[in-house]
XYZ file of C-alpha atoms in Angstrom:
742
model
C 0.000 0.000 0.000
C 1.410 3.390 -1.003
C 1.318 6.313 1.373
C -0.979 9.284 0.879
C -0.522 12.538 2.734
C -3.030 14.836 4.404
C -1.749 18.294 5.323
C -3.407 19.643 8.457
C -2.789 23.374 8.705
C -1.490 24.864 11.916
C -3.295 28.144 12.319
C -4.491 30.515 15.056
C -6.631 30.982 18.132
C -9.328 28.463 19.143
C -9.056 26.032 16.200
C -5.285 25.921 16.727
C -5.767 25.026 20.374
C -8.352 22.382 19.493
C -5.800 20.819 17.146
C -3.576 19.923 20.104
C -6.389 17.677 21.301
C -7.763 16.346 18.027
C -4.755 15.817 15.787
C -3.039 13.109 17.891
C -6.236 11.082 17.696
C -6.437 11.400 13.915
C -2.778 10.517 13.482
C -3.074 7.457 15.686
C -6.380 6.231 14.236
C -5.048 6.446 10.662
C -1.709 4.803 11.479
C -1.043 1.759 9.345
C -3.656 2.781 6.786
C -1.346 4.231 4.146
C -2.085 7.738 5.404
C 0.282 10.272 6.897
C -1.259 13.338 8.551
C 1.288 16.154 8.723
C 1.117 19.780 9.841
C 2.267 22.974 8.175
C 2.371 26.266 10.082
C 0.481 29.023 8.260
C -0.566 30.899 11.398
C -0.177 34.653 11.586
C 2.938 34.344 13.743
C 4.301 31.603 11.509
C 3.800 33.765 8.421
C 5.551 36.708 10.087
C 8.531 34.562 11.105
C 8.775 33.003 7.647
C 8.728 36.399 5.950
C 11.318 38.011 8.247
C 14.158 35.511 8.796
C 16.827 38.209 8.437
C 17.856 38.563 12.088
C 16.597 35.268 13.502
C 18.641 32.412 14.872
C 18.522 29.095 13.052
C 16.259 27.513 15.674
C 13.804 30.423 15.332
C 13.491 30.304 11.546
C 10.660 28.413 9.867
C 10.137 27.633 6.167
C 7.614 29.552 4.105
C 4.968 26.873 4.442
C 2.272 29.000 2.840
C 4.204 29.210 -0.420
C 4.888 25.469 -0.220
C 1.194 24.700 0.232
C 0.330 27.052 -2.627
C 2.601 24.985 -4.865
C 1.081 21.756 -3.550
C -2.419 23.062 -4.357
C -1.380 23.095 -8.022
C -0.827 19.315 -8.039
C -3.217 16.338 -8.159
C -1.690 15.065 -4.900
C -2.959 17.988 -2.842
C -5.082 16.987 0.153
C -5.192 19.947 2.535
C -7.424 20.464 5.556
C -7.462 24.193 6.179
C -8.707 25.473 9.502
C -9.781 29.132 9.971
C -6.800 31.454 10.201
C -6.459 35.091 11.201
C -6.885 37.498 8.313
C -4.848 40.124 10.071
C -5.789 43.755 10.421
C -2.949 46.158 11.203
C -3.729 46.152 14.972
C -3.616 42.332 14.981
C -0.372 42.352 13.021
C 1.170 44.808 15.460
C 0.021 42.758 18.452
C 1.524 39.596 16.968
C 4.816 41.364 16.209
C 4.986 42.692 19.777
C 4.413 39.209 21.197
C 7.127 37.710 19.006
C 9.541 40.479 19.965
C 8.867 39.793 23.638
C 9.720 36.138 22.978
C 13.107 37.101 21.582
C 12.308 37.212 17.863
C 14.083 40.125 16.174
C 11.128 41.119 13.976
C 10.951 44.750 12.806
C 8.063 47.018 13.774
C 5.398 47.581 11.135
C 5.853 51.079 9.658
C 2.354 52.573 9.621
C 3.445 55.760 7.864
C 6.621 54.928 5.951
C 8.792 57.913 5.176
C 12.023 56.383 3.845
C 12.475 53.932 0.978
C 13.554 51.315 3.505
C 10.327 51.753 5.471
C 8.277 51.568 2.272
C 10.044 48.324 1.342
C 9.390 46.970 4.822
C 5.708 47.852 4.619
C 5.491 46.060 1.262
C 7.023 42.945 2.831
C 4.436 43.004 5.606
C 1.668 43.209 2.967
C 2.242 39.494 2.339
C 1.078 38.832 5.913
C -1.823 41.261 6.215
C -5.470 40.573 5.455
C -6.518 37.614 3.380
C -2.971 36.367 2.867
C -3.683 32.635 3.101
C -6.884 32.037 1.176
C -5.854 33.443 -2.216
C -2.757 31.236 -2.167
C -4.514 27.969 -1.318
C -7.815 28.446 -3.115
C -6.906 27.022 -6.497
C -10.446 25.800 -6.894
C -13.995 26.996 -6.351
C -16.052 26.417 -3.248
C -18.808 23.897 -2.589
C -19.996 24.915 0.862
C -22.954 23.390 2.660
C -24.018 21.753 5.881
C -23.447 18.021 6.005
C -26.787 16.195 5.870
C -26.344 14.815 9.384
C -25.562 18.289 10.724
C -28.624 19.882 9.125
C -30.953 17.114 10.295
C -29.616 17.441 13.815
C -30.037 21.227 13.738
C -33.694 20.835 12.792
C -34.265 18.151 15.404
C -32.390 20.070 18.094
C -32.647 23.755 17.066
C -30.263 26.207 18.669
C -31.770 28.618 21.170
C -30.061 31.845 20.183
C -32.852 33.251 18.007
C -34.541 36.335 19.462
C -38.099 37.281 18.557
C -38.617 40.414 16.497
C -40.676 42.927 18.509
C -44.390 42.613 17.752
C -44.755 46.320 18.424
C -42.431 47.048 15.506
C -38.744 47.604 14.978
C -36.753 50.694 14.050
C -33.880 48.542 12.826
C -32.710 49.070 9.288
C -29.815 48.421 6.942
C -28.698 51.594 5.196
C -26.395 52.045 2.227
C -25.188 54.782 -0.093
C -27.364 55.817 -3.025
C -24.481 57.112 -5.130
C -20.744 57.618 -5.162
C -20.024 54.027 -4.110
C -18.149 51.180 -5.790
C -21.408 49.836 -7.224
C -22.219 53.011 -9.130
C -18.746 53.664 -10.492
C -17.679 50.153 -11.456
C -16.696 49.526 -15.071
C -15.458 46.250 -16.483
C -14.048 44.587 -19.570
C -12.862 41.207 -20.781
C -9.284 41.167 -22.008
C -9.064 39.948 -25.602
C -5.498 38.673 -25.442
C -2.807 38.165 -22.823
C -1.009 41.374 -21.916
C 0.737 43.285 -19.166
C -0.941 46.350 -17.712
C -0.053 49.173 -15.387
C -2.190 51.314 -13.130
C -1.361 54.996 -13.196
C -2.633 58.233 -11.736
C -2.913 61.164 -14.122
C -3.030 64.575 -12.458
C -4.918 67.582 -13.787
C -1.762 68.850 -15.507
C -1.411 65.579 -17.414
C 1.511 64.235 -15.401
C 1.282 60.452 -14.983
C 2.492 58.553 -11.894
C 2.686 54.741 -12.022
C 0.911 53.141 -9.060
C 1.476 49.540 -10.139
C 3.169 48.014 -13.153
C 3.889 44.652 -14.767
C 0.506 43.170 -13.895
C 0.079 40.193 -16.212
C -3.409 39.402 -17.502
C -4.525 36.260 -19.271
C -6.595 35.969 -22.407
C -10.329 36.238 -21.622
C -9.680 37.539 -18.101
C -12.314 39.865 -16.639
C -11.046 43.049 -15.010
C -12.897 45.930 -13.447
C -12.208 49.247 -11.798
C -14.311 51.125 -9.275
C -14.069 54.137 -6.987
C -15.489 54.884 -3.569
C -15.893 58.648 -3.509
C -15.013 59.711 0.024
C -17.014 62.944 -0.067
C -20.154 60.895 -0.711
C -19.085 58.326 1.895
C -18.562 60.936 4.590
C -21.862 62.614 3.721
C -23.555 59.222 4.061
C -22.010 58.659 7.492
C -23.085 62.120 8.640
C -26.664 61.538 7.505
C -26.889 58.191 9.316
C -25.484 59.697 12.513
C -28.303 62.251 12.414
C -30.893 59.574 11.611
C -29.755 57.368 14.509
C -29.899 60.343 16.859
C -33.390 61.259 15.666
C -34.741 57.696 15.959
C -33.006 56.913 19.258
C -31.333 53.794 17.913
C -27.804 52.446 18.042
C -25.417 53.285 15.230
C -23.267 50.476 13.854
C -20.825 50.066 10.981
C -20.386 46.752 9.167
C -17.338 46.312 6.940
C -14.679 43.647 6.476
C -11.426 45.324 7.398
C -9.598 41.986 7.552
C -10.203 40.439 4.144
C -10.553 43.813 2.408
C -7.373 44.966 4.079
C -6.823 48.212 2.121
C -10.217 49.661 1.210
C -12.305 48.788 4.264
C -9.904 50.091 6.956
C -9.897 53.418 5.086
C -13.712 53.426 4.961
C -13.729 52.527 8.661
C -11.373 55.411 9.409
C -13.648 57.894 7.655
C -16.524 56.804 9.901
C -14.376 57.249 13.010
C -13.313 60.721 11.887
C -16.887 61.787 11.073
C -18.375 60.478 14.330
C -15.623 61.932 16.540
C -15.141 64.996 14.304
C -15.347 67.658 17.006
C -12.620 66.100 19.138
C -10.377 64.892 16.334
C -10.470 68.144 14.381
C -9.771 70.204 17.493
C -6.617 68.186 18.227
C -5.631 67.335 14.660
C -2.084 68.678 14.950
C -1.305 66.837 18.172
C -2.803 63.583 16.864
C -0.828 63.849 13.659
C 2.351 64.408 15.653
C 1.891 61.180 17.628
C 0.931 59.157 14.520
C -2.651 58.367 15.539
C -4.375 56.547 12.687
C -8.179 56.474 12.620
C -8.057 53.655 10.051
C -7.008 51.464 12.980
C -9.953 52.635 15.033
C -10.435 54.832 18.078
C -8.252 52.460 20.095
C -5.218 53.513 18.068
C -5.920 57.138 18.921
C -6.427 56.430 22.631
C -3.335 54.243 22.982
C -1.071 56.798 21.317
C -2.211 59.558 23.658
C 0.393 58.170 26.069
C 2.979 59.892 23.870
C 1.617 63.292 24.921
C 2.024 65.233 28.175
C -0.469 64.104 30.810
C -2.504 67.312 30.725
C -2.845 67.219 26.922
C -3.798 63.542 27.039
C -6.481 64.266 29.628
C -7.837 67.149 27.563
C -8.203 65.006 24.441
C -9.772 62.134 26.400
C -12.290 64.561 27.870
C -13.151 65.936 24.431
C -13.620 62.413 23.068
C -15.868 61.555 26.016
C -17.893 64.713 25.315
C -18.632 63.441 21.800
C -20.868 60.728 23.248
C -23.071 63.375 24.860
C -24.160 64.817 21.497
C -23.829 61.855 19.140
C -26.103 58.780 18.974
C -25.140 55.731 20.992
C -22.811 53.293 19.265
C -23.347 49.549 19.183
C -21.029 47.944 21.708
C -18.538 45.133 21.324
C -17.902 44.975 25.084
C -19.948 47.398 27.153
C -18.128 46.433 30.357
C -14.881 47.741 28.891
C -16.441 50.577 26.912
C -15.433 49.026 23.578
C -17.655 50.394 20.821
C -18.240 49.413 17.216
C -15.650 52.032 16.198
C -12.805 51.075 18.539
C -11.099 48.396 16.429
C -11.816 47.694 12.736
C -11.647 43.911 13.050
C -14.028 43.686 16.046
C -17.199 43.770 13.947
C -16.906 41.945 10.625
C -19.948 42.207 8.374
C -20.372 38.524 7.505
C -20.420 37.552 11.195
C -22.058 40.686 12.634
C -25.043 41.105 10.316
C -26.377 37.561 10.895
C -26.342 38.371 14.597
C -28.372 41.530 13.982
C -31.008 39.379 12.263
C -30.743 36.663 14.921
C -31.132 39.232 17.720
C -34.290 40.789 16.293
C -32.691 43.790 14.595
C -30.763 44.723 17.699
C -27.219 45.036 18.967
C -25.819 45.529 22.465
C -25.898 49.008 23.990
C -23.824 50.609 26.738
C -26.135 49.161 29.397
C -25.483 45.646 28.085
C -29.005 45.415 26.694
C -30.220 44.715 23.171
C -31.470 47.785 21.301
C -32.650 48.521 17.747
C -29.848 49.629 15.459
C -29.051 51.289 12.169
C -26.599 48.989 10.397
C -24.430 50.916 7.948
C -23.189 48.808 5.028
C -22.008 51.576 2.693
C -21.515 49.864 -0.674
C -24.546 48.630 -2.643
C -22.672 45.711 -4.169
C -23.640 43.728 -1.051
C -25.696 45.927 1.288
C -28.960 45.101 -0.484
C -28.879 41.428 0.539
C -28.745 42.371 4.210
C -31.458 44.988 3.731
C -33.697 42.360 2.147
C -33.303 39.788 4.911
C -33.775 42.383 7.650
C -36.986 43.660 6.088
C -38.171 40.087 5.540
C -37.710 39.308 9.231
C -39.435 42.531 10.270
C -42.437 41.633 8.121
C -42.623 37.886 8.705
C -41.036 37.311 12.102
C -37.983 35.403 13.174
C -36.690 32.386 11.260
C -37.253 28.969 12.830
C -34.154 26.722 12.822
C -36.342 23.649 13.348
C -38.170 24.090 10.042
C -36.147 26.419 7.850
C -34.510 25.179 4.669
C -30.886 25.686 3.674
C -28.992 27.934 1.295
C -25.796 26.193 0.247
C -23.205 27.925 -1.904
C -21.121 27.400 -5.003
C -18.573 30.182 -4.802
C -16.261 31.656 -7.424
C -13.005 32.063 -5.530
C -10.196 30.304 -7.423
C -6.986 32.158 -8.252
C -7.652 35.321 -6.226
C -10.975 35.938 -7.921
C -12.624 39.324 -7.669
C -12.382 41.773 -4.763
C -10.288 39.575 -2.504
C -7.525 39.848 -5.049
C -7.681 43.642 -5.135
C -5.330 44.362 -2.237
C -2.293 45.205 -4.313
C -4.445 47.147 -6.770
C -6.216 49.445 -4.281
C -5.043 53.050 -3.910
C -6.057 56.359 -2.381
C -6.072 59.119 -4.987
C -3.224 61.556 -4.214
C -5.105 64.464 -5.837
C -7.892 65.251 -8.297
C -7.374 63.488 -11.606
C -7.815 60.116 -13.246
C -6.670 56.617 -12.387
C -6.470 54.346 -15.389
C -5.474 50.828 -16.391
C -3.233 50.874 -19.459
C -2.003 47.840 -21.417
C 1.508 47.343 -22.787
C 0.517 48.777 -26.169
C -0.593 52.042 -24.534
C -4.344 51.400 -24.811
C -6.423 52.500 -21.806
C -8.626 49.576 -20.785
C -10.411 51.206 -17.847
C -10.326 54.579 -16.150
C -11.984 56.386 -13.280
C -12.195 60.058 -12.393
C -11.074 60.631 -8.817
C -10.807 63.377 -6.242
C -8.266 63.558 -3.459
C -8.400 60.530 -1.109
C -10.990 58.649 -3.187
C -10.488 54.864 -2.960
C -9.717 53.196 -6.294
C -9.619 49.440 -6.677
C -9.060 47.111 -9.576
C -10.294 43.527 -9.426
C -9.840 40.578 -11.721
C -11.047 37.047 -12.305
C -9.524 34.599 -14.728
C -11.522 32.703 -17.301
C -10.673 29.141 -16.191
C -12.096 29.629 -12.671
C -15.343 30.996 -14.139
C -15.677 27.993 -16.427
C -15.014 25.664 -13.462
C -17.506 27.592 -11.283
C -20.305 27.155 -13.820
C -19.487 23.442 -14.090
C -19.590 23.057 -10.305
C -22.963 24.832 -10.146
C -24.450 22.458 -12.713
C -22.952 19.467 -10.915
C -24.480 20.530 -7.588
C -27.866 21.247 -9.179
C -27.906 17.759 -10.700
C -26.785 16.071 -7.496
C -29.262 17.892 -5.241
C -32.251 18.514 -7.482
C -32.434 22.006 -5.972
C -32.671 25.348 -7.808
C -29.291 26.940 -8.481
C -29.373 30.730 -8.559
C -26.570 32.894 -9.931
C -26.569 36.085 -7.827
C -25.612 38.628 -10.504
C -26.777 42.180 -11.161
C -26.690 43.358 -14.780
C -26.559 46.956 -13.502
C -23.116 46.342 -12.021
C -20.160 46.642 -14.399
C -18.362 43.510 -13.285
C -21.471 41.350 -13.315
C -22.308 42.210 -16.922
C -19.044 40.594 -18.025
C -19.544 37.572 -15.774
C -23.081 37.131 -17.108
C -21.764 36.790 -20.655
C -19.468 33.987 -19.548
C -22.147 32.240 -17.484
C -24.458 32.131 -20.517
C -21.610 30.883 -22.702
C -20.430 28.113 -20.357
C -23.882 26.909 -19.335
C -24.306 25.951 -22.988
C -21.474 23.427 -22.530
C -23.614 21.370 -20.132
C -26.830 19.390 -20.305
C -29.117 21.435 -18.068
C -32.373 19.796 -19.074
C -34.603 19.274 -16.066
C -32.538 21.633 -13.926
C -33.794 24.844 -12.352
C -30.967 27.314 -13.011
C -31.681 31.028 -12.690
C -29.907 34.382 -12.778
C -31.199 36.989 -10.341
C -30.064 40.276 -8.852
C -28.716 39.715 -5.307
C -31.701 41.352 -3.565
C -34.130 39.322 -5.688
C -32.107 36.143 -5.148
C -32.237 36.764 -1.419
C -36.002 37.267 -1.541
C -36.440 34.065 -3.571
C -34.217 32.087 -1.190
C -36.002 33.398 1.911
C -39.393 32.445 0.509
C -38.107 28.903 0.037
C -36.375 28.824 3.433
C -39.621 29.647 5.201
C -41.243 26.701 3.392
C -38.437 24.378 4.492
C -37.016 24.226 0.955
C -33.347 24.317 -0.041
C -31.653 26.540 -2.609
C -28.141 26.713 -4.046
C -26.640 30.190 -4.201
C -24.060 30.534 -6.970
C -22.045 33.635 -6.222
C -18.850 35.560 -6.550
C -16.159 35.522 -3.925
C -17.357 38.152 -1.476
C -20.986 37.037 -1.550
C -19.742 33.482 -1.041
C -18.052 34.656 2.127
C -21.039 36.642 3.364
C -23.742 34.058 2.647
C -21.829 31.124 4.086
C -21.812 32.882 7.445
C -25.272 34.433 7.207
C -27.384 31.343 6.630
C -25.438 28.868 8.803
C -25.542 31.233 11.796
C -29.326 31.377 11.462
C -29.784 27.689 10.644
C -27.127 26.029 12.793
C -26.210 28.680 15.323
C -22.679 28.899 13.927
C -20.881 28.832 10.598
C -18.131 26.709 12.176
C -20.282 23.638 11.488
C -20.263 24.084 7.728
C -18.540 21.747 5.322
C -16.518 23.454 2.608
C -15.168 21.244 -0.144
C -12.891 22.889 -2.686
C -12.240 20.605 -5.660
C -8.905 22.004 -6.808
C -8.647 22.666 -10.511
C -5.570 20.435 -10.859
C -7.308 17.465 -9.268
C -6.480 17.687 -5.568
C -8.721 18.742 -2.725
C -8.862 21.554 -0.179
C -11.210 21.023 2.739
C -12.056 24.097 4.792
C -13.471 23.723 8.250
C -15.888 26.518 8.942
C -15.451 30.068 10.147
C -13.266 31.488 12.868
C -15.168 34.680 13.669
C -15.822 33.605 17.251
C -12.370 32.094 17.771
C -10.921 35.042 19.758
C -13.696 34.877 22.373
C -13.073 31.161 22.842
C -9.388 31.753 23.560
C -10.270 34.495 26.014
C -12.583 32.117 27.869
C -9.894 29.420 28.015
C -7.333 31.844 29.431
C -9.831 33.213 31.949
C -11.478 30.037 33.198
C -9.886 26.998 31.559
C -12.865 26.246 29.305
C -12.851 26.196 25.502
C -16.193 26.022 23.761
C -14.808 25.826 20.203
C -16.769 23.141 18.364
C -14.480 21.008 16.188
C -17.428 19.577 14.252
C -16.189 21.407 11.158
C -12.849 19.630 11.453
C -14.530 16.254 12.020
C -16.695 16.743 8.936
C -13.832 17.967 6.740
C -11.794 14.855 7.475
C -14.482 12.631 5.927
C -14.163 13.885 2.309
C -10.395 14.177 2.790
C -10.257 10.446 3.537
C -12.688 9.740 0.705
C -10.357 11.545 -1.719
C -7.516 9.230 -0.674
C -9.785 6.237 -1.059
C -10.671 7.307 -4.587
C -7.252 8.441 -5.791
C -5.141 5.723 -4.170
C -7.713 2.912 -4.268
C -7.305 2.755 -0.496
C -10.152 0.685 0.956
C -9.037 1.337 4.505
C -9.294 5.094 3.947
C -12.845 4.576 2.665
C -13.681 2.589 5.787
C -12.196 5.223 8.060
C -14.308 7.866 6.289
C -17.476 5.780 6.520
C -17.043 5.024 10.216
C -16.077 8.607 11.044
C -19.258 9.828 9.379
C -21.263 7.412 11.516
C -19.395 8.550 14.620
C -20.228 12.182 13.831
C -23.920 11.280 13.649
C -23.702 9.677 17.100
C -21.786 12.692 18.404
C -24.665 14.916 17.300
C -27.483 12.647 18.421
C -25.944 12.360 21.880
C -25.400 16.135 22.046
C -21.708 15.853 22.869
C -20.848 19.283 21.480
C -19.168 21.810 23.797
C -21.147 23.726 26.371
C -20.738 27.482 26.663
C -20.442 27.188 30.458
C -17.372 26.426 32.510
C -17.222 23.083 34.368
C -19.344 21.450 31.688
C -18.155 19.498 28.655
C -15.905 21.598 26.425
C -13.933 20.986 23.230
C -11.724 18.399 24.920
C -14.669 16.385 26.155
C -16.353 16.602 22.773
C -13.245 15.285 21.054
C -13.043 12.436 23.557
C -16.563 11.364 22.623
C -15.795 11.622 18.925
C -12.794 9.327 19.529
C -14.961 6.926 21.543
C -17.728 6.726 18.935
C -15.236 6.354 16.088
C -13.473 3.508 17.918
C -16.790 1.805 18.686
C -17.898 2.082 15.052
C -14.596 0.685 13.781
C -14.870 -2.161 16.296
C -18.401 -2.958 15.138
C -17.671 -3.124 11.385
C -16.810 -6.376 9.593
C -15.057 -5.108 6.454
C -11.542 -5.045 7.923
C -10.690 -7.659 10.551
C -7.396 -6.043 11.542
C -9.011 -2.677 12.241
C -11.894 -4.416 13.999
C -9.558 -6.188 16.405
C -7.367 -3.145 16.938
C -10.221 -0.811 17.778
C -12.128 -3.350 19.848
C -9.364 -2.888 22.415
C -9.410 0.896 22.083
C -13.195 1.080 22.390
C -13.173 -1.196 25.453
C -10.536 0.908 27.223
C -12.301 4.184 26.446
C -15.691 2.780 27.516
C -14.348 1.406 30.805
C -12.552 4.657 31.615
C -15.220 7.085 30.374
C -16.121 8.430 33.823
C -12.492 8.792 34.858
C -11.543 10.564 31.628
C -14.437 13.009 31.851
C -13.562 13.660 35.499
C -9.967 14.448 34.514
C -11.106 16.724 31.683
C -13.535 18.637 33.905
C -10.900 18.978 36.622
C -8.819 21.043 34.190
C -11.505 23.728 34.132
C -12.410 26.561 36.483
C -9.143 28.450 36.796
C -7.103 30.805 34.598
C -4.550 29.089 32.394
C -1.339 30.139 30.719
C -0.432 28.880 27.264
C 2.573 31.112 26.839
C 1.136 33.500 24.281
C -1.882 34.397 22.176
C -0.480 34.582 18.656
C 2.521 32.318 19.302
C 1.647 30.040 22.228
C 4.186 27.706 23.743
C 3.522 24.279 22.194
C 4.261 22.310 25.364
C 2.082 24.565 27.528
C -0.787 24.506 25.022
C -0.625 20.725 24.670
C -0.660 20.323 28.447
C -3.864 22.360 28.699
C -5.584 20.731 25.719
C -4.640 17.145 26.686
C -5.193 17.170 30.459
C -6.459 13.575 30.807
C -3.557 11.202 31.455
C -5.931 8.246 31.101
C -7.229 9.324 27.690
C -3.740 10.214 26.468
C -2.392 6.804 27.468
C -5.019 4.993 25.393
C -4.454 7.150 22.319
C -0.672 7.226 22.524
C -0.521 3.442 22.897
C -1.941 3.056 19.403
């Protein structure tokens, strides 16, 4: 029997901690089955260390595993299980750097405002670590994301209890967006006729051209687009919503994605901070500029840098900031006990995780008194705001969704090869003055151009032809397999979508679609159609671009399942391998905080359990490995028992947590392997394991619960000490002895 390899990614926060508990079980259970399960470190700290080896000792250096995995993803042998990783904002990056420096790693500080060429070069190097650095490298295929059948059935049989009723007396909640001047209005697009190199340049009013980016290679039939967010219109929009929130007595909240959209959205976030706190920030503009306060990093950045000022000046500015709250509307709170508002840190409220909670909580967010209150949710750009507006209005009119009866909205997502906006990071710029930003090919022909005013946000996006062709094929495949309607969420009024529509029509003709229900609808209409079906208990496939893929695959699972971490994401790689993603990590920071505070981790590894099944099935298919097929089959059965017996983690300390859940998964998997008759060797081997785990169940659970209730130290947040983390995540000597003996 040949050996096949599964790469299990080492990442960040709660899923990284859960790996210390789960991975030894997987490695031991698959031993002797022609399967090696190996790890590769693509965590935020690991990426920083790999990118800055210059002054590190040999024992501190690590290979650039992300690049290695990107190369592996281009081969048929790829079999990668990717857990949620940090898409770092600048504050997260700075916190990780500080932690590494304190551990003796000679990593340079991130230059927020580079002045020298050396600082500009350093900032460019850090760009490889910021934002969505991992996903574009590994996603060499499109996404098939849905709840496993067993997970959905369980969710309907045992619905989560987090749904809040919408007030019968009416709700003032609303989603608001710009009516002009946004990316949606300005976007233009074209399909490149032949392969070429292009540059992006700014042309000032006097005709002088400055190159912003050059040597960008485009493929034949690639779709490109350019759009501008006009900041004057954006700031006017923010000002109007501040007044509306004040008038209606509702909370004001801002919903962007400053992690994945690491250039444009932090700037948009910063404009909201500067408009809301205008009186205080304008009054002290010179002093704040002197200390390098950056509103793009949120109010926290301003407050922390006040320490650089004399005490009396610091106190004066703090008092003026506090006075702002007396005249402005209340902000939605992230942590009312600590006074952390929606505008403190850009990565605290991320639209795809925050907006589902607004719907779930009856159109409300938390106020300063730690109570739920109606809110205005600002989602500035109309490319995506309309879907949230539609679902909010639907819930206001029809009441809360019922997880016990509601249908599902799965997703086929166009994301391969840095598709669309998530590939725009290195092509996003603030206009230095009034003028034009244009995309020019190597023959001097202008392909796209946008008129800009000072500080307007320009972005160029692209999507290659092969991923679009593959995306259409995957949509047809899913429609055939499920018998459910497949809806392309595309708006012919949007520049980019008009080009994609042409390709969808062209490539659908390559497939037999007879008997299939395949539609093209504007996003708001597609949402309305899907919600009508959901309320009838019917399922629908959403076929979307990259950002909508991201937003919808948090939105619906949070409502249906209580969390998007339980979703199964299969990415059939275009070269024949497989990438299996394990849910969402939006709640991961809170889980780590709870572990550190009280020794309890409520991260649910169900996503990891489910992802391992198709990973094993891929080995079974590609290597003709019958034992891998059996391991997949029995694991799937074990997951069903795990759900039926409600062995998922409790939110409360001194009750079963991630470690107890993983114990039960190991127990059920061993019992299922011991009960099967297809492989006598595995049957005998796991009969012993199952017997030992069964006989010691009470003792193991007692040991696991004994580890809870007190603060713990894992030696770091972004770069924990491996031995300390393993000690906390494998606290049962009895359980460890059984597993390690395998």
